Each structure stands twice: as C-alpha cells, then as structure tokens.
Amino acid sequence: MITVDQAEEIILSNKIALSTEKVAIENALGRILAEDLYTDRDFPPFDRVSMDGIAVVYAQIATGQTDFKIEQTVAAGKPQVVLNDTTHCIEVMTGAMLPIGTDTVIRYEDISIIDKIATIQIIPPKIGLNIHTKGIDRKKDEILLAKGKKISPAEIGVAATIGKTQILVQKQLKAIVISTGEEIIPISEMPLPHQIRTSNSYALQACLKNWGVEADTVLLPDSQTIIEQKIAQYLSTYDVLILSGGVSAGKFDFVPKALENQGVSKLFHKVSQRPGKPFWFGMKDSKAVFALPGNPVSTFMCLHRYFKPWLDASEGIKTEPVYAELEQDIEVKFGLTFFSQVKLTQTGTGTLKAKPIIGNGSGDLASLVDADAFIELPLGKETFRRGEQYRVWLYR
Ligand SMILES: Nc1nc2c(c(=O)[nH]1)N[C@H]1C(S)=C(S)[C@@H](COP(=O)(O)OP(=O)(O)OC[C@H]3O[C@@H](n4cnc5c(N)ncnc54)[C@H](O)[C@@H]3O)O[C@H]1N2
Ligand code: MOO
C-alpha cells in the first residue's frame, strides 16, 4: 500500500494536456487563459482629467494670479483642445483629455466662477494635480495577463479594455461521474428498504461545477459486463472518468478488474489513509480514471485531496496550501494518514483554527454539513496536539 504523498506524486505526474478554444468574452468567466494578453495602448491612453474643474498653467498660479478667464468647456469624449493664452483656463470634465498647454487641474470645489471668470479659492500645492498621466498604469505592449491565469471579473475588465471580444482559453475537461452499486437508485425514486439514493453523483458533480468542470452522471449496476461496456464507451468520449463504489474487497466490487480489462493501467490501488483506503487510480493513454471508494465521506475527501490538485496541475493553476491549527488533541491509533473533518474559524490575527467534527465514519454523509474541511494528519504520529498546524483541504 502506498502513502498519501506517493499517491499524490503519481497522480500529479499523470496530469493531462488540455487543448484550447476561443470563447466570447461574455463566456470567459472562470475559464483558464491560454494566451498572453498585452496592452494595445498606454493605460491611460492620454493625460486624463480626473476631477471636474478647470485646467490651468501652474506657473501662472505661482506668480500669484488667481482669476482665470474661461476659454471654453471640454467634456469627456471630445478631441483634445489647446489653451490659447497661458493666463486663461479651460473648463474640463472628468475623463476629458487634458488641454494642450495646461498642466494642472483645479476642482470646482476649490474655485468660484462668476461671468466666465474662475477665481481660485484654494491654491493647489503643486503642479500636475488631478491628472491621471498617460501611460502611468501600464505602457503600450506591456504584458497585462500571462496565460494560465483563471479569469475572474477583474481579468474580464482588462481584456475588455484592450478590445478582446474573443479570448483564447483552455478547453474544459469532459468528465463523467459513474456511480456503481446495485443498491444505488436515482434520487427521483422512492427507495425500498435496501436501497440508497445516489448522493455521490450530485455531491461530486457539484464539486466539479465549483471547479469549472461540467460533468455528466450515470448509475451502473454491479455487473462486470455492463461496467466494462460502459467504461469502453466513456473512455472514448471523456477526458476523465470518476467512479464511486465497487473498489474494495467485496464479491461484487468489479470496478478494478473491469478497468484493467478495458486497458486502463492501474497506477495504484489502496492508499494508507482513512477514509478512502481502497482508492484506485489509473490511466489509459491520456485518459485519467479516479475510482473512488463509495462511502460518501471517502469519495468526497478523495476528490478534494487528489482530483482537485490533478485538475489544477492539468490546467497549469498554482494554488497555495492552506494550514490550520488544531483546537484540540486528536489520537490516531490506526497507522494511516487520517483526514479528520473539521469546522474552521478564523481568529482576529488571521490564523485558521480547526475543531474536529467526529462523525460515524465514512458512511456518515450528514457529518459533511457540520464541517468545512478535512485536516490531513500525516503518518508517523499517534498524538496530534492542540496548537499544531496541519494542511487542510477546504470544501466550502
Ligand atoms: N473486507 C473489506 N471490506 C471493506 C474494505 C476493506 O479494505 N476490506 N474497505 C472498506 C472501505 S475503507 C470502504 S471506503 C468501502 C469502499 O467500498 P467500495 O468502494 O467498494 O464501495 P461500495 O461497497 O460500493 O459502497 C460503500 C458504501 O457507500 C455507499 N455508496 C456507494 N455509492 C454511493 C452513491 N453513489 N451515493 C451514496 N452512497 C453510495 C454504498 O451504499 C455503501 O454503503 O469498503 C469497505 N469495505
Ligand atoms: O475508506 Mo473507508 O472510507 O475508510 O470507509
């Protein structure tokens, strides 16, 4: 049996390459940028008036002049004008081009205007006030966004300002969540006493959706023939297969055998962890197969601990690890890495505190709603002390 770290290393060394496609900017939110974006002009593109008021020559103020005749009024969106007489001023609006010959803008709040004469009430302390200087934010042809970045509303704004109506992004993974088990039924049906509604299909699909992956779902019975047929079909259609159930030692746990028969190379089966010990992972060419143990807490944990880092690696995304401080001691006597469910709170100084939520094992799906994350308590220790910090895998 391999360790959690070994399992992670194998999974990360089997990331897949995603192709690219162009999408309209309106549909680019949450996608991964697949091209570098450059400024097409200076930011801002001209000396931009940043307050409504008058534009003057500062040297005139320095001589003691306070009254300035207004030559004209310039709105934003008008071509640049010229100040004809240095002892005059031009009324300017926020967003307008600074008139040629002027160097300072004085706000309406600091002047009075009577009969087209502006009188300065509050002398500006220096030249250049209230001007957003051409190119001060970014210069033309500077890199704005490097490829590999996840597109948030901030990236949409800068892409829009350089006129990107279409953006090159990574293609989204095509994923399918396959739940196996004779007892598993669609959630729309009324379960008989021996049946269970397929919560995993929906929980996993929702996690994937959160991570920008639209996944299909399917239920399969515990029939090796059907599982094999379907796996063959899905391997030709999807980039990644995520199975739940049928991977442990039971008489009807056909998933590992079915996968291998369909040419999926087993890269490991069983990880020294609780929950999720019977986790199976394999590849067929560039297709990845995560066969997760069916117990809902195991499935959920394995998806966060293994699938998400694999997705990030495949998309070229870097995510920083998050650590939390144990709020109480935990004893782990079973010699496996223990992923304890924890409720997180943040202290005033920013430290995350983790309070263990002890449920009734990996079948206790309801306990997931009481917690926020799994804290990873590594092999090699039996007592994990209050105040010690460990990595957490957040799921909300
Ligand atoms: N002799 C052994 N038995 C078991 C071992 C073992 O090492 N030796 N491992 C145990 C562990 S740990 C786990 S976890 C489970 C995993 O078993 P499977 O992956 O084969 O999963 P199933 O047996 O199919 O299901 C387990 C459990 O989860 C429920 N389930 C399955 N799918 C869903 C779903 N889509 N939605 C909701 N619940 C689901 C299922 O009804 C079972 O109760 O094996 C232990 N046994
Ligand atoms: O992996 Mo199992 O989840 O320990 O019950």
CSV table of C-alpha atoms and ligand atoms in Angstrom, one decimal:
chain,number,residue,atom,x,y,z
A,1,MET,CA,0.0,0.0,0.0
A,2,ILE,CA,1.4,3.4,-0.9
A,3,THR,CA,1.3,6.6,1.2
A,4,VAL,CA,-0.7,9.7,0.6
A,5,ASP,CA,2.3,11.6,-0.7
A,6,GLN,CA,3.2,8.8,-3.1
A,7,ALA,CA,-0.3,8.7,-4.4
A,8,GLU,CA,-0.2,12.4,-4.9
A,9,GLU,CA,3.1,12.2,-6.8
A,10,ILE,CA,1.8,9.5,-9.1
A,11,ILE,CA,-1.4,11.5,-9.8
A,12,LEU,CA,0.4,14.8,-10.4
A,13,SER,CA,2.9,13.1,-12.8
A,14,ASN,CA,-0.1,12.0,-14.9
A,15,LYS,CA,-1.7,15.4,-15.5
A,16,ILE,CA,-3.1,15.8,-18.9
A,17,ALA,CA,-2.7,18.5,-21.6
A,18,LEU,CA,-5.8,20.5,-22.4
A,19,SER,CA,-6.3,21.9,-25.9
A,20,THR,CA,-7.6,25.4,-26.4
A,21,GLU,CA,-10.6,27.2,-27.9
A,22,LYS,CA,-11.8,30.8,-28.5
A,23,VAL,CA,-14.8,32.0,-26.5
A,24,ALA,CA,-16.7,35.2,-26.4
A,25,ILE,CA,-15.6,37.5,-23.6
A,26,GLU,CA,-19.1,37.1,-22.1
A,27,ASN,CA,-18.5,33.4,-21.6
A,28,ALA,CA,-14.9,33.6,-20.4
A,29,LEU,CA,-15.5,33.9,-16.7
A,30,GLY,CA,-13.9,31.1,-14.7
A,31,ARG,CA,-12.0,29.8,-17.7
A,32,ILE,CA,-8.2,29.5,-17.9
A,33,LEU,CA,-6.5,32.0,-20.1
A,34,ALA,CA,-4.5,30.2,-22.9
A,35,GLU,CA,-2.8,33.3,-24.4
A,36,ASP,CA,-0.8,36.2,-23.1
A,37,LEU,CA,-2.6,39.5,-23.2
A,38,TYR,CA,-0.8,42.7,-23.9
A,39,THR,CA,-1.8,46.4,-23.7
A,40,ASP,CA,-2.7,47.7,-27.1
A,41,ARG,CA,-2.1,51.4,-26.0
A,42,ASP,CA,-0.9,53.2,-22.9
A,43,PHE,CA,-3.0,53.0,-19.8
A,44,PRO,CA,-4.5,55.6,-19.5
A,45,PRO,CA,-4.2,56.4,-23.2
A,46,PHE,CA,-3.9,60.2,-22.7
A,47,ASP,CA,-3.4,62.6,-19.9
A,48,ARG,CA,-6.8,62.1,-18.4
A,49,VAL,CA,-8.5,64.8,-16.3
A,50,SER,CA,-9.5,63.1,-13.1
A,51,MET,CA,-11.7,65.8,-11.4
A,52,ASP,CA,-14.3,68.2,-12.8
A,53,GLY,CA,-12.9,71.8,-12.7
A,54,ILE,CA,-10.5,74.0,-14.7
A,55,ALA,CA,-7.2,73.3,-16.4
A,56,VAL,CA,-4.5,75.9,-15.9
A,57,VAL,CA,-0.8,76.6,-16.3
A,58,TYR,CA,0.6,76.1,-12.8
A,59,ALA,CA,3.4,78.8,-13.4
A,60,GLN,CA,0.6,81.4,-13.5
A,61,ILE,CA,-0.6,80.4,-10.1
A,62,ALA,CA,3.0,80.6,-8.8
A,63,THR,CA,3.1,84.3,-9.9
A,64,GLY,CA,0.1,85.0,-7.7
A,65,GLN,CA,-2.6,85.0,-10.4
A,66,THR,CA,-6.0,83.8,-9.0
A,67,ASP,CA,-8.5,84.9,-11.7
A,68,PHE,CA,-8.6,83.0,-15.0
A,69,LYS,CA,-10.9,83.7,-17.9
A,70,ILE,CA,-12.5,80.5,-19.2
A,71,GLU,CA,-11.7,80.0,-22.9
A,72,GLN,CA,-14.1,77.0,-23.4
A,73,THR,CA,-15.6,74.0,-21.8
A,74,VAL,CA,-14.4,70.4,-22.7
A,75,ALA,CA,-16.4,67.3,-22.0
A,76,ALA,CA,-15.1,63.7,-21.8
A,77,GLY,CA,-15.2,62.1,-25.3
A,78,LYS,CA,-14.2,65.3,-27.1
A,79,PRO,CA,-10.9,65.6,-29.1
A,80,GLN,CA,-8.0,67.4,-27.3
A,81,VAL,CA,-8.1,71.3,-27.4
A,82,VAL,CA,-5.4,73.9,-27.0
A,83,LEU,CA,-5.1,76.7,-24.4
A,84,ASN,CA,-4.5,79.8,-26.4
A,85,ASP,CA,-3.5,82.2,-23.7
A,86,THR,CA,-1.4,81.0,-20.7
A,87,THR,CA,-3.3,83.4,-18.4
A,88,HIS,CA,-6.6,81.8,-19.2
A,89,CYS,CA,-8.1,78.4,-18.3
A,90,ILE,CA,-10.3,75.7,-19.8
A,91,GLU,CA,-13.2,74.2,-18.0
A,92,VAL,CA,-12.7,70.4,-18.1
A,93,MET,CA,-14.7,67.3,-17.1
A,94,THR,CA,-13.5,64.1,-15.6
A,95,GLY,CA,-12.4,61.7,-18.3
A,96,ALA,CA,-11.6,64.5,-20.8
A,97,MET,CA,-8.2,64.9,-22.5
A,98,LEU,CA,-6.0,67.5,-20.7
A,99,PRO,CA,-5.9,70.5,-23.0
A,100,ILE,CA,-2.5,71.1,-24.7
A,101,GLY,CA,-0.6,73.8,-22.8
A,102,THR,CA,-2.1,73.2,-19.4
A,103,ASP,CA,-0.5,71.1,-16.6
A,104,THR,CA,-2.8,71.3,-13.5
A,105,VAL,CA,-6.5,70.8,-12.8
A,106,ILE,CA,-8.3,72.6,-10.0
A,107,ARG,CA,-11.5,71.1,-8.7
A,108,TYR,CA,-14.8,73.1,-8.8
A,109,GLU,CA,-14.8,72.8,-5.0
A,110,ASP,CA,-11.7,74.9,-4.9
A,111,ILE,CA,-12.8,77.7,-7.2
A,112,SER,CA,-15.7,80.1,-7.8
A,113,ILE,CA,-17.0,81.1,-11.2
A,114,ILE,CA,-18.7,84.4,-12.0
A,115,ASP,CA,-19.2,85.7,-15.5
A,116,LYS,CA,-16.9,83.2,-17.1
A,117,ILE,CA,-14.1,84.1,-14.8
A,118,ALA,CA,-12.8,81.3,-12.5
A,119,THR,CA,-11.3,82.5,-9.2
A,120,ILE,CA,-9.1,80.2,-7.3
A,121,GLN,CA,-10.1,79.9,-3.6
A,122,ILE,CA,-7.7,77.2,-2.5
A,123,ILE,CA,-4.3,77.4,-4.0
A,124,PRO,CA,-3.1,74.0,-5.3
A,125,PRO,CA,0.1,73.0,-3.5
A,126,LYS,CA,1.9,71.6,-6.6
A,127,ILE,CA,1.9,71.2,-10.4
A,128,GLY,CA,0.1,68.3,-12.0
A,129,LEU,CA,-2.8,67.8,-9.6
A,130,ASN,CA,-5.9,65.9,-10.7
A,131,ILE,CA,-4.3,64.4,-13.8
A,132,HIS,CA,-4.1,60.7,-14.5
A,133,THR,CA,-0.9,60.7,-16.5
A,134,LYS,CA,-0.7,58.9,-19.9
A,135,GLY,CA,0.9,55.5,-19.5
A,136,ILE,CA,1.4,55.7,-15.7
A,137,ASP,CA,-0.6,52.5,-15.1
A,138,ARG,CA,0.8,50.4,-18.0
A,139,LYS,CA,2.8,51.2,-21.1
A,140,LYS,CA,1.8,50.1,-24.6
A,141,ASP,CA,2.8,46.5,-25.5
A,142,GLU,CA,3.4,45.5,-21.9
A,143,ILE,CA,2.2,42.1,-20.7
A,144,LEU,CA,-1.1,42.5,-18.9
A,145,LEU,CA,-2.0,38.9,-18.1
A,146,ALA,CA,0.1,35.8,-18.6
A,147,LYS,CA,-1.5,32.6,-19.8
A,148,GLY,CA,-2.5,30.1,-17.2
A,149,LYS,CA,-4.5,32.6,-15.2
A,150,LYS,CA,-8.0,31.9,-14.1
A,151,ILE,CA,-10.3,34.5,-15.5
A,152,SER,CA,-12.1,36.5,-12.8
A,153,PRO,CA,-14.2,39.6,-13.3
A,154,ALA,CA,-11.0,41.7,-12.9
A,155,GLU,CA,-9.4,39.9,-15.9
A,156,ILE,CA,-12.7,40.4,-17.9
A,157,GLY,CA,-12.3,44.1,-17.3
A,158,VAL,CA,-8.8,44.4,-18.6
A,159,ALA,CA,-9.5,42.1,-21.5
A,160,ALA,CA,-12.4,44.3,-22.4
A,161,THR,CA,-10.3,47.5,-22.3
A,162,ILE,CA,-7.9,46.0,-24.8
A,163,GLY,CA,-10.7,45.1,-27.1
A,164,LYS,CA,-10.7,41.3,-26.7
A,165,THR,CA,-14.1,40.3,-27.9
A,166,GLN,CA,-12.8,36.7,-28.2
A,167,ILE,CA,-10.4,35.1,-25.7
A,168,LEU,CA,-8.3,32.0,-26.2
A,169,VAL,CA,-8.9,29.7,-23.2
A,170,GLN,CA,-8.2,26.1,-22.3
A,171,LYS,CA,-10.9,23.7,-23.3
A,172,GLN,CA,-12.9,22.4,-20.3
A,173,LEU,CA,-12.3,18.9,-19.3
A,174,LYS,CA,-15.1,16.4,-20.2
A,175,ALA,CA,-15.8,14.4,-17.1
A,176,ILE,CA,-18.3,11.8,-16.1
A,177,VAL,CA,-19.2,10.7,-12.6
A,178,ILE,CA,-20.1,7.0,-12.7
A,179,SER,CA,-21.8,5.6,-9.6
A,180,THR,CA,-21.9,1.9,-9.3
A,181,GLY,CA,-23.8,-0.3,-6.9
A,182,GLU,CA,-26.9,-2.5,-7.1
A,183,GLU,CA,-28.4,-0.6,-4.1
A,184,ILE,CA,-27.9,2.8,-5.7
A,185,ILE,CA,-31.0,4.4,-7.3
A,186,PRO,CA,-31.9,7.8,-8.9
A,187,ILE,CA,-32.9,10.4,-6.4
A,188,SER,CA,-36.3,10.9,-8.0
A,189,GLU,CA,-37.3,7.3,-7.0
A,190,MET,CA,-38.6,6.2,-3.7
A,191,PRO,CA,-36.0,3.8,-2.1
A,192,LEU,CA,-37.0,0.4,-1.0
A,193,PRO,CA,-35.6,-0.6,2.5
A,194,HIS,CA,-32.4,-2.0,0.9
A,195,GLN,CA,-31.8,0.9,-1.5
A,196,ILE,CA,-29.9,4.2,-1.2
A,197,ARG,CA,-30.3,7.3,-3.3
A,198,THR,CA,-27.2,8.3,-5.2
A,199,SER,CA,-26.0,11.3,-3.2
A,200,ASN,CA,-22.4,10.8,-4.6
A,201,SER,CA,-23.4,11.6,-8.2
A,202,TYR,CA,-24.7,15.0,-7.1
A,203,ALA,CA,-22.1,15.9,-4.5
A,204,LEU,CA,-19.3,15.1,-6.9
A,205,GLN,CA,-20.9,16.9,-9.8
A,206,ALA,CA,-21.4,19.9,-7.6
A,207,CYS,CA,-17.7,19.9,-6.5
A,208,LEU,CA,-16.7,19.7,-10.2
A,209,LYS,CA,-19.0,22.5,-11.1
A,210,ASN,CA,-17.4,24.7,-8.4
A,211,TRP,CA,-14.1,24.0,-10.1
A,212,GLY,CA,-15.3,24.8,-13.6
A,213,VAL,CA,-15.9,21.3,-14.8
A,214,GLU,CA,-19.3,20.3,-16.2
A,215,ALA,CA,-19.7,16.6,-15.6
A,216,ASP,CA,-22.3,14.1,-16.7
A,217,THR,CA,-23.5,11.5,-14.3
A,218,VAL,CA,-24.6,7.9,-14.7
A,219,LEU,CA,-25.6,4.9,-12.5
A,220,LEU,CA,-24.4,1.4,-13.3
A,221,PRO,CA,-25.4,-1.8,-11.6
A,222,ASP,CA,-22.8,-4.3,-10.1
A,223,SER,CA,-22.4,-6.2,-13.4
A,224,GLN,CA,-18.9,-6.6,-14.7
A,225,THR,CA,-20.2,-6.9,-18.3
A,226,ILE,CA,-22.1,-3.7,-18.2
A,227,ILE,CA,-19.4,-1.8,-16.3
A,228,GLU,CA,-16.9,-2.9,-18.9
A,229,GLN,CA,-19.1,-2.0,-21.9
A,230,LYS,CA,-19.8,1.4,-20.4
A,231,ILE,CA,-16.2,2.1,-19.4
A,232,ALA,CA,-15.1,1.4,-23.0
A,233,GLN,CA,-17.7,3.8,-24.3
A,234,TYR,CA,-16.8,6.6,-21.8
A,235,LEU,CA,-13.1,6.3,-22.3
A,236,SER,CA,-13.7,7.3,-25.9
A,237,THR,CA,-15.9,10.3,-25.0
A,238,TYR,CA,-14.5,11.8,-21.8
A,239,ASP,CA,-11.1,13.1,-20.6
A,240,VAL,CA,-11.6,11.8,-17.1
A,241,LEU,CA,-13.8,9.1,-15.5
A,242,ILE,CA,-14.6,9.5,-11.8
A,243,LEU,CA,-16.1,6.3,-10.4
A,244,SER,CA,-17.7,5.9,-7.0
A,245,GLY,CA,-18.1,2.5,-5.4
A,246,GLY,CA,-17.1,-1.1,-6.2
A,247,VAL,CA,-13.4,-0.8,-5.5
A,248,SER,CA,-12.9,-2.6,-2.2
A,249,ALA,CA,-12.7,-6.3,-1.4
A,250,GLY,CA,-16.4,-7.3,-1.9
A,251,LYS,CA,-17.6,-10.1,-4.1
A,252,PHE,CA,-19.4,-7.6,-6.3
A,253,ASP,CA,-16.6,-5.0,-6.4
A,254,PHE,CA,-15.9,-5.3,-10.1
A,255,VAL,CA,-14.5,-1.9,-10.9
A,256,PRO,CA,-10.7,-2.5,-10.7
A,257,LYS,CA,-11.0,-5.7,-12.8
A,258,ALA,CA,-13.3,-4.0,-15.4
A,259,LEU,CA,-11.0,-1.0,-15.7
A,260,GLU,CA,-7.9,-3.2,-16.3
A,261,ASN,CA,-9.8,-5.4,-18.8
A,262,GLN,CA,-10.6,-2.2,-20.7
A,263,GLY,CA,-6.9,-1.3,-20.9
A,264,VAL,CA,-6.7,1.2,-18.1
A,265,SER,CA,-3.3,0.7,-16.4
A,266,LYS,CA,-3.5,0.5,-12.7
A,267,LEU,CA,-1.1,3.0,-11.2
A,268,PHE,CA,-2.1,2.2,-7.7
A,269,HIS,CA,-4.8,0.6,-5.7
A,270,LYS,CA,-5.1,1.3,-1.9
A,271,VAL,CA,-3.6,4.3,-0.1
A,272,SER,CA,-2.6,4.2,3.6
A,273,GLN,CA,-5.3,6.7,4.6
A,274,ARG,CA,-8.6,6.9,6.4
A,275,PRO,CA,-11.1,7.5,4.9
A,276,GLY,CA,-10.6,6.4,1.3
A,277,LYS,CA,-8.2,3.5,1.7
A,278,PRO,CA,-9.4,1.4,-1.4
A,279,PHE,CA,-8.9,4.3,-3.8
A,280,TRP,CA,-7.8,3.1,-7.3
A,281,PHE,CA,-6.1,5.3,-9.9
A,282,GLY,CA,-5.2,4.5,-13.5
A,283,MET,CA,-4.6,5.9,-17.0
A,284,LYS,CA,-5.4,4.8,-20.5
A,285,ASP,CA,-3.4,6.9,-22.9
A,286,SER,CA,-4.3,10.5,-22.0
A,287,LYS,CA,-7.5,9.5,-20.1
A,288,ALA,CA,-7.4,9.5,-16.3
A,289,VAL,CA,-9.5,7.3,-14.2
A,290,PHE,CA,-10.2,8.0,-10.5
A,291,ALA,CA,-12.0,5.1,-9.0
A,292,LEU,CA,-13.1,6.3,-5.5
A,293,PRO,CA,-14.4,4.3,-2.6
A,294,GLY,CA,-18.2,4.5,-2.5
A,295,ASN,CA,-18.6,5.7,1.1
A,296,PRO,CA,-19.7,9.3,0.7
A,297,VAL,CA,-17.1,10.8,3.0
A,298,SER,CA,-14.3,8.8,1.3
A,299,THR,CA,-15.5,9.8,-2.1
A,300,PHE,CA,-15.7,13.5,-1.1
A,301,MET,CA,-12.3,13.5,0.6
A,302,CYS,CA,-10.5,11.8,-2.3
A,303,LEU,CA,-12.0,14.2,-4.8
A,304,HIS,CA,-10.6,17.2,-2.9
A,305,ARG,CA,-7.3,15.6,-1.9
A,306,TYR,CA,-6.4,14.0,-5.3
A,307,PHE,CA,-8.7,15.1,-8.1
A,308,LYS,CA,-8.5,18.8,-7.4
A,309,PRO,CA,-4.7,19.0,-7.4
A,310,TRP,CA,-4.6,16.9,-10.6
A,311,LEU,CA,-7.1,19.3,-12.2
A,312,ASP,CA,-5.1,22.3,-11.1
A,313,ALA,CA,-1.9,20.7,-12.5
A,314,SER,CA,-3.6,19.8,-15.8
A,315,GLU,CA,-4.9,23.4,-16.1
A,316,GLY,CA,-1.5,24.9,-15.0
A,317,ILE,CA,-3.0,26.6,-12.0
A,318,LYS,CA,-1.0,27.1,-8.8
A,319,THR,CA,-2.9,27.0,-5.6
A,320,GLU,CA,-1.3,27.8,-2.2
A,321,PRO,CA,-1.7,25.2,0.5
A,322,VAL,CA,-3.8,26.2,3.5
A,323,TYR,CA,-2.9,25.3,7.1
A,324,ALA,CA,-5.0,25.3,10.2
A,325,GLU,CA,-4.3,25.0,13.9
A,326,LEU,CA,-5.8,22.1,15.8
A,327,GLU,CA,-8.2,23.3,18.5
A,328,GLN,CA,-7.9,20.1,20.5
A,329,ASP,CA,-5.7,17.0,20.6
A,330,ILE,CA,-6.5,14.1,18.3
A,331,GLU,CA,-5.3,10.5,18.8
A,332,VAL,CA,-4.8,8.4,15.7
A,333,LYS,CA,-4.0,4.8,16.6
A,334,PHE,CA,-4.6,3.0,13.3
A,335,GLY,CA,-1.4,3.8,11.5
A,336,LEU,CA,-2.9,5.6,8.5
A,337,THR,CA,-2.9,9.2,7.4
A,338,PHE,CA,-6.1,10.5,8.9
A,339,PHE,CA,-8.3,13.1,7.2
A,340,SER,CA,-10.4,14.4,10.1
A,341,GLN,CA,-13.4,16.5,9.3
A,342,VAL,CA,-13.0,19.9,10.9
A,343,LYS,CA,-15.0,23.1,11.4
A,344,LEU,CA,-12.9,26.1,10.7
A,345,THR,CA,-12.9,29.6,12.3
A,346,GLN,CA,-10.5,32.4,11.7
A,347,THR,CA,-9.0,34.4,14.6
A,348,GLY,CA,-8.6,38.2,14.5
A,349,THR,CA,-5.0,37.7,13.5
A,350,GLY,CA,-5.9,35.5,10.5
A,351,THR,CA,-5.0,32.1,11.9
A,352,LEU,CA,-7.4,29.3,11.0
A,353,LYS,CA,-8.5,27.2,13.9
A,354,ALA,CA,-9.7,23.6,13.2
A,355,LYS,CA,-12.3,22.0,15.5
A,356,PRO,CA,-12.6,18.2,14.8
A,357,ILE,CA,-16.0,17.0,14.0
A,358,ILE,CA,-16.2,13.3,14.8
A,359,GLY,CA,-18.9,11.6,12.8
A,360,ASN,CA,-19.8,8.0,12.5
A,361,GLY,CA,-17.2,7.0,9.9
A,362,SER,CA,-17.0,7.4,6.1
A,363,GLY,CA,-20.7,6.4,5.6
A,364,ASP,CA,-21.8,9.4,7.7
A,365,LEU,CA,-22.7,11.7,4.9
A,366,ALA,CA,-24.7,14.0,7.1
A,367,SER,CA,-21.5,14.9,9.1
A,368,LEU,CA,-20.1,16.6,6.0
A,369,VAL,CA,-22.5,19.5,6.5
A,370,ASP,CA,-21.2,20.0,10.1
A,371,ALA,CA,-17.6,20.6,8.9
A,372,ASP,CA,-15.8,22.8,6.3
A,373,ALA,CA,-12.7,20.9,5.5
A,374,PHE,CA,-10.5,17.8,6.1
A,375,ILE,CA,-7.3,18.3,8.1
A,376,GLU,CA,-4.5,16.0,7.0
A,377,LEU,CA,-2.9,14.3,10.0
A,378,PRO,CA,0.2,12.5,8.5
A,379,LEU,CA,1.5,9.0,9.1
A,380,GLY,CA,4.2,8.5,11.8
A,381,LYS,CA,2.4,10.0,14.8
A,382,GLU,CA,-0.3,8.9,17.1
A,383,THR,CA,-1.0,12.1,19.0
A,384,PHE,CA,-1.7,15.4,17.3
A,385,ARG,CA,-1.6,18.2,19.7
A,386,ARG,CA,-3.8,21.3,20.1
A,387,GLY,CA,-2.0,24.3,18.6
A,388,GLU,CA,-0.1,22.2,16.0
A,389,GLN,CA,-0.7,23.2,12.3
A,390,TYR,CA,-1.6,20.8,9.5
A,391,ARG,CA,-2.7,21.1,6.0
A,392,VAL,CA,-6.4,21.5,5.4
A,393,TRP,CA,-8.5,20.7,2.3
A,394,LEU,CA,-11.4,23.0,2.2
A,395,TYR,CA,-14.7,22.1,0.7
A,396,ARG,CA,-16.5,25.4,1.3
B,1,LIG,N1,-13.1,-6.6,3.6
B,1,LIG,C1,-13.0,-5.3,3.3
B,1,LIG,N2,-14.1,-4.6,3.2
B,1,LIG,C2,-14.0,-3.2,3.0
B,1,LIG,C3,-12.8,-2.6,2.9
B,1,LIG,C4,-11.6,-3.4,3.0
B,1,LIG,O1,-10.5,-2.9,2.9
B,1,LIG,N3,-11.8,-4.7,3.2
B,1,LIG,N4,-12.7,-1.3,2.8
B,1,LIG,C5,-13.8,-0.5,3.3
B,1,LIG,C6,-13.7,0.9,3.0
B,1,LIG,S1,-12.5,1.7,3.8
B,1,LIG,C7,-14.6,1.5,2.2
B,1,LIG,S2,-14.5,3.2,1.9
B,1,LIG,C8,-15.6,0.8,1.4
B,1,LIG,C9,-15.5,1.2,-0.1
B,1,LIG,O2,-16.1,0.2,-0.8
B,1,LIG,P1,-16.5,0.4,-2.3
B,1,LIG,O3,-15.7,1.4,-3.0
B,1,LIG,O4,-16.4,-1.0,-2.9
B,1,LIG,O5,-17.9,0.9,-2.2
B,1,LIG,P2,-19.3,0.2,-2.1
B,1,LIG,O6,-19.1,-1.0,-1.4
B,1,LIG,O7,-19.8,0.1,-3.5
B,1,LIG,O8,-20.1,1.3,-1.3
B,1,LIG,C10,-19.7,1.6,0.0
B,1,LIG,C11,-20.8,2.3,0.7
B,1,LIG,O9,-21.1,3.5,0.0
B,1,LIG,C12,-22.4,3.6,-0.4
B,1,LIG,N5,-22.4,4.3,-1.7
B,1,LIG,C13,-21.9,3.8,-2.9
B,1,LIG,N6,-22.1,4.6,-3.9
B,1,LIG,C14,-22.9,5.6,-3.4
B,1,LIG,C15,-23.6,6.7,-4.0
B,1,LIG,N7,-23.5,6.9,-5.3
B,1,LIG,N8,-24.3,7.5,-3.3
B,1,LIG,C16,-24.4,7.2,-1.9
B,1,LIG,N9,-23.8,6.2,-1.3
B,1,LIG,C17,-23.1,5.4,-2.0
B,1,LIG,C18,-22.8,2.2,-0.5
B,1,LIG,O10,-24.2,2.1,-0.4
B,1,LIG,C19,-22.1,1.5,0.6
B,1,LIG,O11,-22.8,1.7,1.8
B,1,LIG,O12,-15.4,-0.6,1.6
B,1,LIG,C20,-15.2,-1.0,2.9
B,1,LIG,N10,-15.2,-2.5,2.9
B,2,MOO,O1,-12.1,4.4,3.1
B,2,MOO,MO1,-13.2,3.8,4.0
B,2,MOO,O2,-13.7,5.4,3.7
B,2,MOO,O3,-12.2,4.2,5.4
B,2,MOO,O4,-14.6,3.8,5.0
